[in-house]
Amino acid sequence: MTTTTHSTTPVTGTARVPRGADRPAARPRRRTAPGPGTVLTWVVLGLGALVMLVPLYIMVINAFKPQDAIISSPLAIGPDTFSLEYLQAALTSEKFNVVRAYGVTLLFVALVNVCGIALAAPVAYVIARGRSKWHLGLLLLFVSGLFIPGQVTLIPVVFVLRVLGLINTIPGFILFETAATLPVTIFLFAAYLRTVPRDIDEAAALDGAGRIRAFWACIFPIMRPVVATIVVLNSISVWNDFVSPQIILGPSSGIYTVTTGVYAAVGEFSTDYTTVFPTLLLAVSPAVLFFVLMQRHIIGGLVAGATKG
């Protein structure tokens, strides 16, 4: 019987090479100077920022200054001129009840958003899921409303609302504002819905859901990014609107939004800057704060339709 023995001989003289030691050292990146196009872009953006921020700066600092300081040095403010009494006087003004105006405007914003989304979402769904030229023509019909200034339609709208008995009423104003928001709402909804797979509709149909139930239960929850975008855009539009509530509601109705309330407060005393600037600050601050907090939803909702897949 023969026994075979396997012997192992240790390998000597070899060393483990660290990973990446045989690679050449990375060359430091050279910092390239910005090109003329980049410099021009930043210059244009800087000028645009100045055009927008300087009036806002003037309004903010002059809301806390007396009349003579506003006239003599409108761009400067110091501890000796800073006072909260003018802002407090604007808050308690008899001509402009700011709390009531906030409540009325927020009510209008909520109603317009609810009515606009409830009407535009099903229409956009039909347009987005349609395959014929009639659906494209319907979309172009709604989008054409973007090219008509709202002030042009005010006179015909006043006649129509007067015939219907809705002039100087809240329902008449809500109907007008809702109709004004439909073009952009339908356009953004339809663009987003075209990116939503049709498999969701087919799966809902297999489960026995009709088209209406399939849309509100399965499709509409997916539309949250673009719905947030529409809410932000419509809210700012209704909050800043002055002409429509001034004409449709009218001073005789006794209903003042933020913008019409500002006009009622400072219209007769346009030279009293201690009334003008604090009142304007109270009217603008909520809209600016809301936009700053919600601006990411605007960009996210506009881009979501292009990247969703």
PDB file of N, CA, C and O in Angstrom, residues 5 11 23 47 58 72-73 78 83 109-110 113 117 134 140 148 193 202 208 210 212 227 241 272 292-293 295:
ATOM      1  N   THR A   5       1.935  11.716  -0.250  1.00  0.00           N
ATOM      2  CA  THR A   5       1.874  12.888   0.637  1.00  0.00           C
ATOM      3  C   THR A   5       2.011  14.144  -0.205  1.00  0.00           C
ATOM      4  O   THR A   5       2.953  14.263  -0.991  1.00  0.00           O
ATOM      5  N   VAL A  11       4.942  30.433  -0.415  1.00  0.00           N
ATOM      6  CA  VAL A  11       5.518  31.373  -1.384  1.00  0.00           C
ATOM      7  C   VAL A  11       6.037  32.569  -0.616  1.00  0.00           C
ATOM      8  O   VAL A  11       5.323  33.201   0.158  1.00  0.00           O
ATOM      9  N   ARG A  23      -1.826  53.017 -10.177  1.00  0.00           N
ATOM     10  CA  ARG A  23      -2.451  54.024 -11.022  1.00  0.00           C
ATOM     11  C   ARG A  23      -1.676  55.339 -10.925  1.00  0.00           C
ATOM     12  O   ARG A  23      -1.157  55.696  -9.870  1.00  0.00           O
ATOM     13  N   LEU A  47     -29.512  92.142 -12.293  1.00  0.00           N
ATOM     14  CA  LEU A  47     -30.334  93.328 -12.572  1.00  0.00           C
ATOM     15  C   LEU A  47     -31.814  93.031 -12.359  1.00  0.00           C
ATOM     16  O   LEU A  47     -32.550  93.866 -11.819  1.00  0.00           O
ATOM     17  N   ILE A  58     -37.948  99.099  -0.244  1.00  0.00           N
ATOM     18  CA  ILE A  58     -38.479 100.432   0.062  1.00  0.00           C
ATOM     19  C   ILE A  58     -39.803 100.318   0.816  1.00  0.00           C
ATOM     20  O   ILE A  58     -40.062 101.057   1.773  1.00  0.00           O
ATOM     21  N   SER A  72     -37.561 112.438   3.201  1.00  0.00           N
ATOM     22  CA  SER A  72     -36.167 112.894   3.169  1.00  0.00           C
ATOM     23  C   SER A  72     -35.190 111.771   2.846  1.00  0.00           C
ATOM     24  O   SER A  72     -34.229 111.967   2.098  1.00  0.00           O
ATOM     25  N   SER A  73     -35.395 110.573   3.404  1.00  0.00           N
ATOM     26  CA  SER A  73     -34.464 109.456   3.166  1.00  0.00           C
ATOM     27  C   SER A  73     -35.250 108.165   2.992  1.00  0.00           C
ATOM     28  O   SER A  73     -35.378 107.382   3.935  1.00  0.00           O
ATOM     29  N   GLY A  78     -33.083 103.987  10.573  1.00  0.00           N
ATOM     30  CA  GLY A  78     -32.237 103.927  11.756  1.00  0.00           C
ATOM     31  C   GLY A  78     -33.068 103.718  13.005  1.00  0.00           C
ATOM     32  O   GLY A  78     -34.304 103.760  12.971  1.00  0.00           O
ATOM     33  N   SER A  83     -40.328 102.666  14.127  1.00  0.00           N
ATOM     34  CA  SER A  83     -41.451 102.650  15.061  1.00  0.00           C
ATOM     35  C   SER A  83     -42.508 101.673  14.560  1.00  0.00           C
ATOM     36  O   SER A  83     -42.741 101.554  13.353  1.00  0.00           O
ATOM     37  N   VAL A 109     -60.026  82.227  -2.161  1.00  0.00           N
ATOM     38  CA  VAL A 109     -58.937  81.373  -2.654  1.00  0.00           C
ATOM     39  C   VAL A 109     -59.321  79.901  -2.548  1.00  0.00           C
ATOM     40  O   VAL A 109     -59.123  79.120  -3.496  1.00  0.00           O
ATOM     41  N   ALA A 110     -59.874  79.508  -1.412  1.00  0.00           N
ATOM     42  CA  ALA A 110     -60.251  78.102  -1.223  1.00  0.00           C
ATOM     43  C   ALA A 110     -61.352  77.684  -2.187  1.00  0.00           C
ATOM     44  O   ALA A 110     -61.287  76.614  -2.806  1.00  0.00           O
ATOM     45  N   ASN A 113     -60.063  77.413  -5.834  1.00  0.00           N
ATOM     46  CA  ASN A 113     -59.227  76.231  -6.027  1.00  0.00           C
ATOM     47  C   ASN A 113     -60.059  74.957  -6.090  1.00  0.00           C
ATOM     48  O   ASN A 113     -59.844  74.106  -6.956  1.00  0.00           O
ATOM     49  N   ILE A 117     -60.318  72.980  -9.679  1.00  0.00           N
ATOM     50  CA  ILE A 117     -59.751  71.630  -9.785  1.00  0.00           C
ATOM     51  C   ILE A 117     -60.840  70.608 -10.065  1.00  0.00           C
ATOM     52  O   ILE A 117     -60.657  69.685 -10.875  1.00  0.00           O
ATOM     53  N   TRP A 134     -60.415  65.769 -32.253  1.00  0.00           N
ATOM     54  CA  TRP A 134     -61.363  66.569 -31.495  1.00  0.00           C
ATOM     55  C   TRP A 134     -60.840  66.856 -30.097  1.00  0.00           C
ATOM     56  O   TRP A 134     -61.066  67.941 -29.552  1.00  0.00           O
ATOM     57  N   LEU A 140     -56.803  72.945 -27.420  1.00  0.00           N
ATOM     58  CA  LEU A 140     -56.408  74.239 -27.988  1.00  0.00           C
ATOM     59  C   LEU A 140     -57.459  75.306 -27.697  1.00  0.00           C
ATOM     60  O   LEU A 140     -57.115  76.477 -27.514  1.00  0.00           O
ATOM     61  N   ILE A 148     -56.132  85.752 -23.988  1.00  0.00           N
ATOM     62  CA  ILE A 148     -57.133  86.809 -23.855  1.00  0.00           C
ATOM     63  C   ILE A 148     -56.955  87.468 -22.494  1.00  0.00           C
ATOM     64  O   ILE A 148     -57.114  86.813 -21.464  1.00  0.00           O
ATOM     65  N   LEU A 193     -51.233  64.323 -17.238  1.00  0.00           N
ATOM     66  CA  LEU A 193     -51.951  63.063 -17.413  1.00  0.00           C
ATOM     67  C   LEU A 193     -51.466  62.278 -18.621  1.00  0.00           C
ATOM     68  O   LEU A 193     -51.619  61.050 -18.664  1.00  0.00           O
ATOM     69  N   GLU A 202     -56.689  50.524 -17.176  1.00  0.00           N
ATOM     70  CA  GLU A 202     -57.080  49.154 -17.508  1.00  0.00           C
ATOM     71  C   GLU A 202     -57.198  48.294 -16.255  1.00  0.00           C
ATOM     72  O   GLU A 202     -58.122  47.470 -16.136  1.00  0.00           O
ATOM     73  N   GLY A 208     -63.580  46.404 -11.978  1.00  0.00           N
ATOM     74  CA  GLY A 208     -64.984  46.770 -12.010  1.00  0.00           C
ATOM     75  C   GLY A 208     -65.264  48.233 -11.789  1.00  0.00           C
ATOM     76  O   GLY A 208     -66.433  48.611 -11.622  1.00  0.00           O
ATOM     77  N   GLY A 210     -65.746  52.111 -12.876  1.00  0.00           N
ATOM     78  CA  GLY A 210     -66.039  52.911 -14.052  1.00  0.00           C
ATOM     79  C   GLY A 210     -64.978  53.969 -14.268  1.00  0.00           C
ATOM     80  O   GLY A 210     -64.050  54.138 -13.464  1.00  0.00           O
ATOM     81  N   ILE A 212     -65.238  57.242 -14.151  1.00  0.00           N
ATOM     82  CA  ILE A 212     -65.258  58.327 -13.159  1.00  0.00           C
ATOM     83  C   ILE A 212     -64.611  57.875 -11.854  1.00  0.00           C
ATOM     84  O   ILE A 212     -63.762  58.575 -11.279  1.00  0.00           O
ATOM     85  N   VAL A 227     -51.203  69.220  -8.863  1.00  0.00           N
ATOM     86  CA  VAL A 227     -52.280  69.866  -8.105  1.00  0.00           C
ATOM     87  C   VAL A 227     -51.701  70.919  -7.159  1.00  0.00           C
ATOM     88  O   VAL A 227     -52.256  72.019  -7.021  1.00  0.00           O
ATOM     89  N   ASP A 241     -55.492  89.771  -7.211  1.00  0.00           N
ATOM     90  CA  ASP A 241     -56.426  90.356  -8.169  1.00  0.00           C
ATOM     91  C   ASP A 241     -57.103  91.581  -7.561  1.00  0.00           C
ATOM     92  O   ASP A 241     -57.619  91.534  -6.441  1.00  0.00           O
ATOM     93  N   ASP A 272     -50.445 110.302   2.370  1.00  0.00           N
ATOM     94  CA  ASP A 272     -50.081 109.922   3.728  1.00  0.00           C
ATOM     95  C   ASP A 272     -49.338 108.592   3.665  1.00  0.00           C
ATOM     96  O   ASP A 272     -49.941 107.523   3.733  1.00  0.00           O
ATOM     97  N   VAL A 292     -42.775  81.886  -1.113  1.00  0.00           N
ATOM     98  CA  VAL A 292     -41.443  81.418  -0.721  1.00  0.00           C
ATOM     99  C   VAL A 292     -41.508  79.990  -0.174  1.00  0.00           C
ATOM    100  O   VAL A 292     -40.654  79.147  -0.484  1.00  0.00           O
ATOM    101  N   LEU A 293     -42.528  79.703   0.620  1.00  0.00           N
ATOM    102  CA  LEU A 293     -42.649  78.374   1.196  1.00  0.00           C
ATOM    103  C   LEU A 293     -43.064  77.321   0.173  1.00  0.00           C
ATOM    104  O   LEU A 293     -42.709  76.145   0.308  1.00  0.00           O
ATOM    105  N   GLN A 295     -42.619  77.540  -3.339  1.00  0.00           N
ATOM    106  CA  GLN A 295     -42.031  77.668  -4.664  1.00  0.00           C
ATOM    107  C   GLN A 295     -41.477  76.350  -5.190  1.00  0.00           C
ATOM    108  O   GLN A 295     -41.492  76.093  -6.397  1.00  0.00           O
TER     109      GLN A 295
END
